[in-house]
Amino acid sequence: MDAENYVKKVLEDVKKRNPGEAEFHNAVDEVLHSLIPVLEKRPELIKASILERIVEPERMVYFRIPWMDDAGKIHVNRGYRIQFNGALGPYKGGIRFHPTVNNSIIKFLGFEQLFKNALTGLPMGGGKGGCDFDPKGKSDAEIMRFCQSFMAELYKYLGPDVDVPAGDIGVGAREVGYMYGMYRKIVTASSQGVLTGKPLAFGGSLGRTQATGYGLLYFTNEMLKDKGTTFEGKIVSVSGSGNVAIYAIEKAQQFGAKVVTCSDSGGYVYDEEGIDLAVVKQLKITEARRIKDYLQYRPNAKYVEGSMKVWEVKCDVALPCATQNELDLASAEILIQNGVKFVAEGANMPTTLDAIAAFQKAGVYFGPAKAANAGGVSCSGLEMTQNAMRLSWTAEEVDEKLQVIMKNIFAAAKSTAKEIGDNDNLLAGANIAGFLKVADAMVKQGVI
Ligand code: NDP
């Protein structure tokens, strides 16, 4: 069977075997289509049924999480962990607490994670987890009880050499700390390497909080350099106001750009003079408030209801840093009309497939999530190394290593894109470079 028909058939099978899982279908569709040129050159991979094997998770568990709120009422949520592929090392990937979490979301995130981790060059397989729990409005005590109940089941599947979760949407150092406490109590061992994104006092890495946002900017900076320009004086539009967005804004400002937007699920703020990051940090990190309150501190800024409208703002560089499918075709067309030159993904799968195609057609340089936002998991890999060596690197040492990793990821995606004769297609370049690392390891490990 030729490569194109092979990809078509595997995709059809994925849709049949995973009905109704649109996010997972999209993630697989995006990766598999870009692999056609490499499968044409390497027919032995088709013979090894590599795609059928790579789209099927090694295992996935889901479980009941009962917990009691402050009023004594009992709630039940559903938890998930997917161990997608361990060919390159322990399963590695964050945990998301958000009401939209379901089978499809966890599978798409785990599948993407596999290739992203491969691109970092660190020995990590792909995993992901989460729960349909909504942390918004919950007290600290409720969050703690919830995290403890979550870990009371999840611990069975974890270990520093087995599966190492981290944070994601709704899960930061506080939640990781509560989960680690419960893990340590159950297994009666310190095992700091079982979770990353930990607080600094017990094995966390300096620089982990900033790593995804900073890494995104290091990657995007390589894209700009590749086109002979810099961030100096560029207008940047960022969506989201969570962990990734905040540190993306911080590094963009350090690079001399003017960031004019940020958002949350309610809407976006536009600040023509440049976002005041101290205000955003106070609202989002310290006080857990809504982004529209930004106007109380910066009355000249503008607030617009509807988070997806953020892309109507004119900018040179767009950095979607909120959530999946937040930048659709209509938004892409507005960005293109307004002259955007660079788009790089801080969130996972924020740009829909048709929007990506529109950017590529219009000559907008596009940096895909699995390469551009790999800074977080890279730093998590560095945290695992520090835990195994029982030492801590300085923030400068971690940041230096992060910069090297992000430059290497860009170089790998770019050189692979050139090899297939599609110079600026970093999406195909990243997919192929990540895929080949995993596929070659799987083939060498036999049919397992
Ligand atoms: P946070 O929970 O810190 O922030 C998420 C942000 O996105 C918030 O501003 C949130 O607003 C907004 N948001 C959530 N859902 C929606 C929605 N449906 N529409 C519009 N905005 C929304 O998460 P992170 O910053 O950690 O993660 C953001 C993205 O980056 C995710 O896709 C995540 O998977 C990805 N990522 C994160 C990494 C990390 O290290 N943290 C690593 C790699 C990828 P609100 O408060 O209103 O919900």
Short mmCIF file of C-alpha atoms and ligand atoms in Angstrom, two decimals:
data_model
loop_
_atom_site.label_atom_id
_atom_site.label_comp_id
_atom_site.label_asym_id
_atom_site.label_seq_id
_atom_site.Cartn_x
_atom_site.Cartn_y
_atom_site.Cartn_z
CA MET A 1 0.00 0.00 0.00
CA ASP A 2 1.39 3.47 -0.81
CA ALA A 3 2.00 6.01 1.95
CA GLU A 4 -1.00 8.20 1.18
CA ASN A 5 -3.51 5.33 1.22
CA TYR A 6 -1.86 3.88 4.31
CA VAL A 7 -2.34 7.17 6.20
CA LYS A 8 -5.95 7.41 4.97
CA LYS A 9 -6.73 3.89 6.17
CA VAL A 10 -5.17 4.37 9.60
CA LEU A 11 -7.08 7.62 10.04
CA GLU A 12 -10.37 5.93 9.12
CA ASP A 13 -9.64 3.19 11.66
CA VAL A 14 -8.83 5.77 14.36
CA LYS A 15 -12.19 7.46 13.76
CA LYS A 16 -14.03 4.11 13.92
CA ARG A 17 -12.26 2.89 17.04
CA ASN A 18 -12.55 6.21 18.90
CA PRO A 19 -16.04 7.44 17.98
CA GLY A 20 -17.04 11.00 18.84
CA GLU A 21 -13.53 12.03 19.93
CA ALA A 22 -13.09 15.08 17.70
CA GLU A 23 -10.02 16.55 19.43
CA PHE A 24 -8.18 13.23 19.23
CA HIS A 25 -9.16 12.78 15.56
CA ASN A 26 -7.84 16.27 14.76
CA ALA A 27 -4.53 15.71 16.53
CA VAL A 28 -3.97 12.40 14.74
CA ASP A 29 -5.08 13.85 11.41
CA GLU A 30 -2.60 16.74 11.69
CA VAL A 31 0.35 14.49 12.53
CA LEU A 32 -0.35 11.61 10.15
CA HIS A 33 -0.84 13.77 7.08
CA SER A 34 2.51 15.42 7.55
CA LEU A 35 4.23 12.01 7.73
CA ILE A 36 3.44 11.01 4.14
CA PRO A 37 6.81 12.18 2.69
CA VAL A 38 8.80 10.24 5.27
CA LEU A 39 6.68 7.09 4.90
CA GLU A 40 7.27 7.25 1.14
CA LYS A 41 11.02 7.20 1.80
CA ARG A 42 10.86 4.59 4.59
CA PRO A 43 8.43 1.84 3.45
CA GLU A 44 9.84 -0.50 6.13
CA LEU A 45 7.92 1.64 8.66
CA ILE A 46 4.66 0.82 6.87
CA LYS A 47 5.62 -2.86 6.96
CA ALA A 48 6.22 -2.52 10.71
CA SER A 49 2.60 -1.20 11.07
CA ILE A 50 4.11 1.77 12.85
CA LEU A 51 1.11 4.08 12.54
CA GLU A 52 -1.41 1.53 13.82
CA ARG A 53 0.85 1.06 16.85
CA ILE A 54 1.66 4.72 17.46
CA VAL A 55 -1.99 5.90 17.48
CA GLU A 56 -2.99 3.29 20.06
CA PRO A 57 -2.18 4.26 23.68
CA GLU A 58 -0.26 1.66 25.67
CA ARG A 59 -2.89 2.02 28.38
CA MET A 60 -5.47 4.43 29.77
CA VAL A 61 -7.20 4.35 33.14
CA TYR A 62 -10.16 6.27 34.46
CA PHE A 63 -11.30 6.34 38.02
CA ARG A 64 -13.74 7.71 40.59
CA ILE A 65 -12.66 10.70 42.70
CA PRO A 66 -15.05 11.22 45.62
CA TRP A 67 -14.46 14.33 47.75
CA MET A 68 -16.25 16.42 50.36
CA ASP A 69 -16.78 20.18 50.06
CA ASP A 70 -16.58 22.61 53.00
CA ALA A 71 -20.33 22.29 53.62
CA GLY A 72 -20.04 18.49 54.00
CA LYS A 73 -21.60 17.66 50.61
CA ILE A 74 -20.02 14.75 48.72
CA HIS A 75 -19.10 15.16 45.03
CA VAL A 76 -17.83 12.63 42.51
CA ASN A 77 -15.52 13.51 39.63
CA ARG A 78 -13.86 11.35 37.00
CA GLY A 79 -10.07 11.15 36.80
CA TYR A 80 -7.96 9.99 33.86
CA ARG A 81 -4.37 8.99 33.15
CA ILE A 82 -3.13 7.96 29.74
CA GLN A 83 0.26 6.28 29.26
CA PHE A 84 0.50 6.80 25.55
CA ASN A 85 3.95 5.57 24.66
CA GLY A 86 6.98 4.70 26.79
CA ALA A 87 9.47 3.85 24.03
CA LEU A 88 11.74 6.80 24.89
CA GLY A 89 11.47 6.78 28.70
CA PRO A 90 9.03 7.11 31.61
CA TYR A 91 5.61 8.45 30.61
CA LYS A 92 5.63 12.21 31.13
CA GLY A 93 2.89 14.77 30.83
CA GLY A 94 0.78 17.11 32.91
CA ILE A 95 -2.51 16.85 34.78
CA ARG A 96 -5.39 19.13 33.84
CA PHE A 97 -8.29 20.08 36.12
CA HIS A 98 -11.03 21.57 33.96
CA PRO A 99 -14.74 20.73 33.46
CA THR A 100 -14.13 20.03 29.73
CA VAL A 101 -11.75 17.13 30.43
CA ASN A 102 -12.92 13.88 28.82
CA ASN A 103 -11.51 10.85 26.94
CA SER A 104 -10.96 12.80 23.73
CA ILE A 105 -9.10 15.70 25.37
CA ILE A 106 -6.84 13.39 27.35
CA LYS A 107 -6.05 11.27 24.28
CA PHE A 108 -5.25 14.27 22.09
CA LEU A 109 -3.02 15.77 24.77
CA GLY A 110 -1.22 12.46 25.36
CA PHE A 111 -0.66 11.93 21.64
CA GLU A 112 0.77 15.45 21.18
CA GLN A 113 2.92 15.05 24.28
CA LEU A 114 4.61 11.98 22.87
CA PHE A 115 6.08 13.88 19.90
CA LYS A 116 6.80 17.00 21.93
CA ASN A 117 8.80 15.01 24.49
CA ALA A 118 10.71 13.28 21.71
CA LEU A 119 11.66 16.67 20.26
CA THR A 120 13.23 17.83 23.53
CA GLY A 121 15.94 15.18 23.15
CA LEU A 122 15.38 14.14 26.81
CA PRO A 123 14.51 10.52 27.70
CA MET A 124 10.76 10.88 28.22
CA GLY A 125 7.78 8.96 26.88
CA GLY A 126 4.34 10.54 26.42
CA GLY A 127 1.51 10.63 28.96
CA LYS A 128 -1.21 12.97 30.21
CA GLY A 129 -3.93 13.04 32.84
CA GLY A 130 -6.65 15.09 34.37
CA CYS A 131 -10.09 15.37 35.77
CA ASP A 132 -13.40 17.10 34.99
CA PHE A 133 -13.12 18.93 38.31
CA ASP A 134 -13.56 22.74 38.21
CA PRO A 135 -11.13 24.38 40.64
CA LYS A 136 -12.71 27.83 40.15
CA GLY A 137 -14.24 29.16 43.36
CA LYS A 138 -13.05 26.24 45.51
CA SER A 139 -11.44 26.90 48.90
CA ASP A 140 -7.86 25.88 49.61
CA ALA A 141 -9.13 23.07 51.86
CA GLU A 142 -11.40 21.75 49.09
CA ILE A 143 -8.52 21.81 46.60
CA MET A 144 -6.35 19.89 49.07
CA ARG A 145 -9.00 17.23 49.75
CA PHE A 146 -9.64 16.89 46.05
CA CYS A 147 -5.92 16.48 45.20
CA GLN A 148 -5.53 13.92 47.98
CA SER A 149 -8.46 11.86 46.70
CA PHE A 150 -7.10 12.10 43.14
CA MET A 151 -3.67 10.83 44.20
CA ALA A 152 -5.12 8.10 46.46
CA GLU A 153 -6.03 6.31 43.22
CA LEU A 154 -3.47 7.65 40.74
CA TYR A 155 -0.41 6.65 42.83
CA LYS A 156 -0.83 3.01 41.72
CA TYR A 157 0.24 3.90 38.21
CA LEU A 158 3.14 6.27 38.98
CA GLY A 159 6.85 6.10 39.84
CA PRO A 160 10.01 8.09 39.02
CA ASP A 161 10.92 5.44 36.41
CA VAL A 162 7.34 4.65 35.43
CA ASP A 163 5.15 7.72 34.97
CA VAL A 164 5.89 11.29 36.10
CA PRO A 165 2.98 13.79 35.93
CA ALA A 166 3.24 17.58 36.18
CA GLY A 167 0.82 20.54 36.09
CA ASP A 168 -1.38 21.83 33.25
CA ILE A 169 -4.53 23.97 33.16
CA GLY A 170 -5.84 24.33 36.72
CA VAL A 171 -2.86 22.53 38.27
CA GLY A 172 0.09 24.55 39.57
CA ALA A 173 2.71 24.13 42.32
CA ARG A 174 0.05 24.19 45.08
CA GLU A 175 -1.87 21.24 43.59
CA VAL A 176 1.33 19.34 42.74
CA GLY A 177 2.44 19.89 46.37
CA TYR A 178 -0.79 18.39 47.75
CA MET A 179 -0.58 15.46 45.34
CA TYR A 180 3.07 14.83 46.21
CA GLY A 181 2.24 14.90 49.95
CA MET A 182 -0.39 12.19 49.47
CA TYR A 183 1.89 10.10 47.27
CA ARG A 184 4.69 10.25 49.85
CA LYS A 185 2.31 9.25 52.63
CA ILE A 186 1.01 6.23 50.73
CA VAL A 187 4.29 4.85 49.40
CA THR A 188 6.32 5.79 52.52
CA ALA A 189 9.22 7.00 50.43
CA SER A 190 10.46 10.41 49.41
CA SER A 191 10.63 9.69 45.62
CA GLN A 192 10.72 13.36 44.68
CA GLY A 193 11.13 12.46 41.02
CA VAL A 194 7.54 11.14 40.81
CA LEU A 195 6.04 14.57 40.04
CA THR A 196 7.47 17.71 38.49
CA GLY A 197 6.40 21.31 38.91
CA LYS A 198 6.85 20.84 42.68
CA PRO A 199 7.38 23.77 45.04
CA LEU A 200 11.09 24.60 45.47
CA ALA A 201 11.23 23.44 49.10
CA PHE A 202 10.95 19.77 48.15
CA GLY A 203 12.59 19.14 44.83
CA GLY A 204 11.06 21.72 42.50
CA SER A 205 13.28 23.28 39.87
CA LEU A 206 14.05 26.96 39.65
CA GLY A 207 12.72 28.26 36.36
CA ARG A 208 9.92 25.66 35.95
CA THR A 209 7.15 28.22 36.51
CA GLN A 210 8.48 30.43 33.73
CA ALA A 211 9.67 27.65 31.42
CA THR A 212 6.74 27.24 29.01
CA GLY A 213 6.23 30.96 28.43
CA TYR A 214 9.94 31.75 28.24
CA GLY A 215 10.55 28.69 26.04
CA LEU A 216 7.80 29.85 23.67
CA LEU A 217 9.59 33.18 23.28
CA TYR A 218 13.01 31.55 22.78
CA PHE A 219 11.46 29.43 20.01
CA THR A 220 9.60 32.35 18.43
CA ASN A 221 12.78 34.43 18.60
CA GLU A 222 14.46 31.77 16.43
CA MET A 223 11.59 32.10 13.94
CA LEU A 224 12.07 35.86 13.81
CA LYS A 225 15.86 35.50 13.45
CA ASP A 226 15.27 33.05 10.61
CA LYS A 227 13.42 35.84 8.81
CA GLY A 228 16.13 38.38 9.60
CA THR A 229 14.21 40.32 12.25
CA THR A 230 13.86 40.67 16.04
CA PHE A 231 11.19 41.32 18.68
CA GLU A 232 12.37 44.91 19.15
CA GLY A 233 9.34 47.18 18.61
CA LYS A 234 7.02 44.38 17.43
CA ILE A 235 3.35 44.43 18.44
CA VAL A 236 2.44 41.13 20.08
CA SER A 237 -1.02 39.77 20.85
CA VAL A 238 -1.26 37.13 23.58
CA SER A 239 -4.37 35.18 24.63
CA GLY A 240 -4.85 33.74 28.11
CA SER A 241 -3.62 35.11 31.41
CA GLY A 242 -2.52 31.89 33.08
CA ASN A 243 0.91 30.43 33.61
CA VAL A 244 1.96 30.22 29.95
CA ALA A 245 0.56 33.63 28.96
CA ILE A 246 2.06 35.53 31.90
CA TYR A 247 5.63 34.35 31.30
CA ALA A 248 5.28 34.66 27.54
CA ILE A 249 4.34 38.32 28.09
CA GLU A 250 7.25 38.78 30.51
CA LYS A 251 9.88 37.46 28.07
CA ALA A 252 8.33 39.26 25.07
CA GLN A 253 8.63 42.53 27.01
CA GLN A 254 12.24 41.70 27.94
CA PHE A 255 12.90 41.16 24.22
CA GLY A 256 11.65 44.70 23.50
CA ALA A 257 8.19 43.86 22.12
CA LYS A 258 4.98 45.66 23.01
CA VAL A 259 2.33 43.16 24.17
CA VAL A 260 -1.10 44.73 23.76
CA THR A 261 -3.56 41.98 24.80
CA CYS A 262 -4.28 39.18 27.23
CA SER A 263 -7.53 37.38 28.02
CA ASP A 264 -9.41 34.83 30.07
CA SER A 265 -12.47 32.75 29.27
CA GLY A 266 -14.67 35.85 29.76
CA GLY A 267 -13.03 38.24 27.33
CA TYR A 268 -9.87 40.14 26.48
CA VAL A 269 -8.17 43.39 27.44
CA TYR A 270 -6.45 45.67 24.95
CA ASP A 271 -3.89 48.09 26.32
CA GLU A 272 -2.50 50.29 23.59
CA GLU A 273 0.40 51.40 25.79
CA GLY A 274 1.39 47.81 26.48
CA ILE A 275 0.06 45.32 29.04
CA ASP A 276 1.05 46.15 32.62
CA LEU A 277 2.21 42.69 33.70
CA ALA A 278 2.41 43.59 37.40
CA VAL A 279 -1.36 44.17 37.31
CA VAL A 280 -2.03 40.87 35.49
CA LYS A 281 0.14 38.96 38.00
CA GLN A 282 -1.64 40.58 40.92
CA LEU A 283 -5.08 39.77 39.47
CA LYS A 284 -4.33 36.24 38.31
CA ILE A 285 -1.55 34.84 40.51
CA THR A 286 -2.22 36.62 43.81
CA GLU A 287 -5.96 37.31 43.83
CA ALA A 288 -7.56 34.80 41.38
CA ARG A 289 -9.74 37.53 39.82
CA ARG A 290 -11.15 38.09 36.34
CA ILE A 291 -9.12 39.86 33.64
CA LYS A 292 -11.81 42.55 33.16
CA ASP A 293 -10.74 43.94 36.58
CA TYR A 294 -7.54 45.08 34.78
CA LEU A 295 -9.48 48.25 33.88
CA GLN A 296 -9.69 49.24 37.56
CA TYR A 297 -5.91 49.75 37.45
CA ARG A 298 -5.52 50.84 33.80
CA PRO A 299 -8.66 52.86 32.99
CA ASN A 300 -7.44 53.71 29.46
CA ALA A 301 -7.38 50.05 28.45
CA LYS A 302 -10.36 48.41 26.75
CA TYR A 303 -12.23 45.23 27.77
CA VAL A 304 -14.14 43.19 25.16
CA GLU A 305 -16.45 40.31 26.12
CA GLY A 306 -15.81 37.00 24.32
CA SER A 307 -12.36 35.44 24.61
CA MET A 308 -12.00 34.48 20.94
CA LYS A 309 -12.37 38.10 19.86
CA VAL A 310 -8.80 38.78 21.01
CA TRP A 311 -7.60 38.02 17.46
CA GLU A 312 -9.35 41.10 16.03
CA VAL A 313 -6.44 43.20 17.36
CA LYS A 314 -3.77 44.23 14.84
CA CYS A 315 -0.39 42.66 15.63
CA ASP A 316 2.89 41.43 14.10
CA VAL A 317 3.12 38.31 16.27
CA ALA A 318 0.20 36.30 17.69
CA LEU A 319 0.77 33.92 20.60
CA PRO A 320 -2.30 31.82 21.54
CA CYS A 321 -1.64 30.74 25.15
CA ALA A 322 -5.11 29.85 26.54
CA THR A 323 -6.62 26.57 25.36
CA GLN A 324 -7.43 24.22 22.46
CA ASN A 325 -9.34 25.48 19.39
CA GLU A 326 -9.25 29.14 20.50
CA LEU A 327 -8.00 30.41 17.12
CA ASP A 328 -10.34 29.31 14.34
CA LEU A 329 -10.46 30.05 10.60
CA ALA A 330 -12.47 33.28 11.00
CA SER A 331 -9.94 34.59 13.54
CA ALA A 332 -7.03 33.54 11.31
CA GLU A 333 -8.52 35.47 8.39
CA ILE A 334 -8.79 38.62 10.50
CA LEU A 335 -5.20 38.24 11.71
CA ILE A 336 -3.99 37.77 8.13
CA GLN A 337 -5.94 40.82 6.91
CA ASN A 338 -4.36 42.81 9.73
CA GLY A 339 -0.89 41.82 8.59
CA VAL A 340 0.23 39.24 11.18
CA LYS A 341 3.62 37.76 10.23
CA PHE A 342 4.27 35.16 12.94
CA VAL A 343 2.00 32.83 14.94
CA ALA A 344 3.43 30.51 17.59
CA GLU A 345 1.38 28.26 19.85
CA GLY A 346 1.84 28.49 23.63
CA ALA A 347 -1.29 26.44 24.37
CA ASN A 348 -1.85 22.89 23.13
CA MET A 349 -3.67 22.75 19.77
CA PRO A 350 -5.06 26.30 20.04
CA THR A 351 -5.20 26.73 16.25
CA THR A 352 -7.77 24.74 14.28
CA LEU A 353 -6.54 22.76 11.24
CA ASP A 354 -8.23 25.08 8.72
CA ALA A 355 -6.74 28.12 10.45
CA ILE A 356 -3.24 26.59 10.23
CA ALA A 357 -3.79 25.94 6.53
CA ALA A 358 -4.87 29.57 6.03
CA PHE A 359 -1.72 30.86 7.77
CA GLN A 360 0.51 28.62 5.69
CA LYS A 361 -1.22 29.68 2.49
CA ALA A 362 -0.84 33.36 3.37
CA GLY A 363 2.88 32.94 4.13
CA VAL A 364 2.48 33.53 7.88
CA TYR A 365 5.33 31.76 9.66
CA PHE A 366 3.69 29.20 12.00
CA GLY A 367 5.29 27.63 15.08
CA PRO A 368 3.36 24.51 16.21
CA ALA A 369 2.70 23.76 19.90
CA LYS A 370 4.61 20.53 20.11
CA ALA A 371 7.80 22.44 19.29
CA ALA A 372 7.03 25.96 20.51
CA ASN A 373 5.62 25.11 23.95
CA ALA A 374 8.02 22.25 24.76
CA GLY A 375 9.87 24.47 27.26
CA GLY A 376 7.66 23.36 30.15
CA VAL A 377 8.20 19.66 29.73
CA SER A 378 11.89 20.26 28.97
CA CYS A 379 12.29 21.98 32.31
CA SER A 380 10.32 19.13 33.91
CA GLY A 381 12.89 16.76 32.39
CA LEU A 382 15.62 18.90 33.96
CA GLU A 383 13.75 18.72 37.30
CA MET A 384 13.75 14.90 37.06
CA THR A 385 17.52 14.96 36.45
CA GLN A 386 18.12 17.24 39.46
CA ASN A 387 15.94 15.00 41.65
CA ALA A 388 17.81 11.87 40.50
CA MET A 389 21.16 13.57 41.19
CA ARG A 390 19.85 15.08 44.45
CA LEU A 391 21.08 18.56 43.61
CA SER A 392 19.62 21.88 42.46
CA TRP A 393 20.80 24.02 39.60
CA THR A 394 20.62 27.81 39.75
CA ALA A 395 17.93 29.67 37.82
CA GLU A 396 20.62 30.82 35.37
CA GLU A 397 21.83 27.24 34.77
CA VAL A 398 18.27 26.03 34.12
CA ASP A 399 17.50 28.96 31.82
CA GLU A 400 20.71 28.39 29.84
CA LYS A 401 19.81 24.73 29.32
CA LEU A 402 16.26 25.71 28.34
CA GLN A 403 17.55 28.14 25.72
CA VAL A 404 19.79 25.43 24.22
CA ILE A 405 16.89 22.95 24.10
CA MET A 406 14.51 25.43 22.43
CA LYS A 407 17.14 26.40 19.84
CA ASN A 408 17.77 22.71 19.13
CA ILE A 409 14.05 22.04 18.72
CA PHE A 410 13.77 24.90 16.24
CA ALA A 411 16.85 23.66 14.35
CA ALA A 412 15.45 20.09 14.18
CA ALA A 413 12.04 21.26 12.91
CA LYS A 414 13.60 23.66 10.40
CA SER A 415 16.16 21.21 8.98
CA THR A 416 13.51 18.49 8.65
CA ALA A 417 11.20 20.94 6.86
CA LYS A 418 14.03 21.74 4.46
CA GLU A 419 14.68 18.03 3.86
CA ILE A 420 11.11 17.54 2.64
CA GLY A 421 11.43 20.63 0.44
CA ASP A 422 8.88 22.66 2.41
CA ASN A 423 11.27 25.20 4.00
CA ASP A 424 8.94 27.09 6.33
CA ASN A 425 6.68 24.19 7.30
CA LEU A 426 7.76 23.88 10.93
CA LEU A 427 4.60 21.89 11.63
CA ALA A 428 5.62 19.07 9.28
CA GLY A 429 9.24 19.43 10.37
CA ALA A 430 8.37 19.03 14.06
CA ASN A 431 5.94 16.17 13.44
CA ILE A 432 8.44 14.23 11.34
CA ALA A 433 11.45 14.84 13.60
CA GLY A 434 9.49 13.78 16.71
CA PHE A 435 7.86 10.84 14.94
CA LEU A 436 11.16 9.41 13.66
CA LYS A 437 12.68 9.36 17.16
CA VAL A 438 9.70 7.44 18.56
CA ALA A 439 9.24 5.19 15.52
CA ASP A 440 12.91 4.15 15.38
CA ALA A 441 12.90 3.34 19.11
CA MET A 442 9.70 1.28 18.73
CA VAL A 443 11.07 -0.69 15.81
CA LYS A 444 14.31 -1.44 17.70
CA GLN A 445 12.31 -2.64 20.71
CA GLY A 446 10.45 -5.21 18.58
CA VAL A 447 6.73 -5.88 18.36
CA ILE A 448 5.69 -5.07 21.92
P1 NDP B 1 -3.72 28.12 33.28
O1 NDP B 1 -4.81 27.36 33.95
O2 NDP B 1 -2.68 28.76 34.12
O3 NDP B 1 -4.34 29.27 32.33
C1 NDP B 1 -5.23 28.98 31.32
C2 NDP B 1 -5.69 30.29 30.71
O4 NDP B 1 -6.51 30.01 29.59
C3 NDP B 1 -6.53 31.13 31.65
O5 NDP B 1 -6.33 32.48 31.37
C4 NDP B 1 -7.95 30.69 31.28
O6 NDP B 1 -8.96 31.62 31.62
C5 NDP B 1 -7.82 30.56 29.79
N1 NDP B 1 -8.85 29.63 29.28
C6 NDP B 1 -9.16 28.39 29.72
N2 NDP B 1 -10.20 27.87 29.03
C7 NDP B 1 -10.53 28.81 28.13
C8 NDP B 1 -11.50 28.88 27.12
N3 NDP B 1 -12.34 27.87 26.89
N4 NDP B 1 -11.55 30.00 26.38
C9 NDP B 1 -10.68 31.03 26.59
N5 NDP B 1 -9.75 31.02 27.54
C10 NDP B 1 -9.67 29.93 28.29
O7 NDP B 1 -3.10 27.11 32.21
P2 NDP B 1 -1.68 27.15 31.52
O8 NDP B 1 -1.28 28.55 31.25
O9 NDP B 1 -0.79 26.27 32.27
O10 NDP B 1 -1.99 26.39 30.15
C11 NDP B 1 -2.47 27.07 28.99
C12 NDP B 1 -2.29 26.18 27.78
O11 NDP B 1 -0.89 25.86 27.63
C13 NDP B 1 -3.01 24.84 27.82
O12 NDP B 1 -3.37 24.47 26.50
C14 NDP B 1 -1.93 23.89 28.33
O13 NDP B 1 -2.18 22.55 27.94
C15 NDP B 1 -0.72 24.45 27.59
N6 NDP B 1 0.55 24.10 28.16
C16 NDP B 1 0.86 24.42 29.46
C17 NDP B 1 2.11 24.10 29.95
C18 NDP B 1 2.54 24.52 31.32
O14 NDP B 1 3.72 24.34 31.64
N7 NDP B 1 1.68 25.12 32.11
C19 NDP B 1 3.09 23.35 29.16
C20 NDP B 1 2.70 23.14 27.77
C21 NDP B 1 1.46 23.48 27.33
P3 NDP B 1 -9.97 31.31 32.84
O15 NDP B 1 -9.18 31.65 34.08
O16 NDP B 1 -11.11 32.21 32.62
O17 NDP B 1 -10.35 29.85 32.75
#
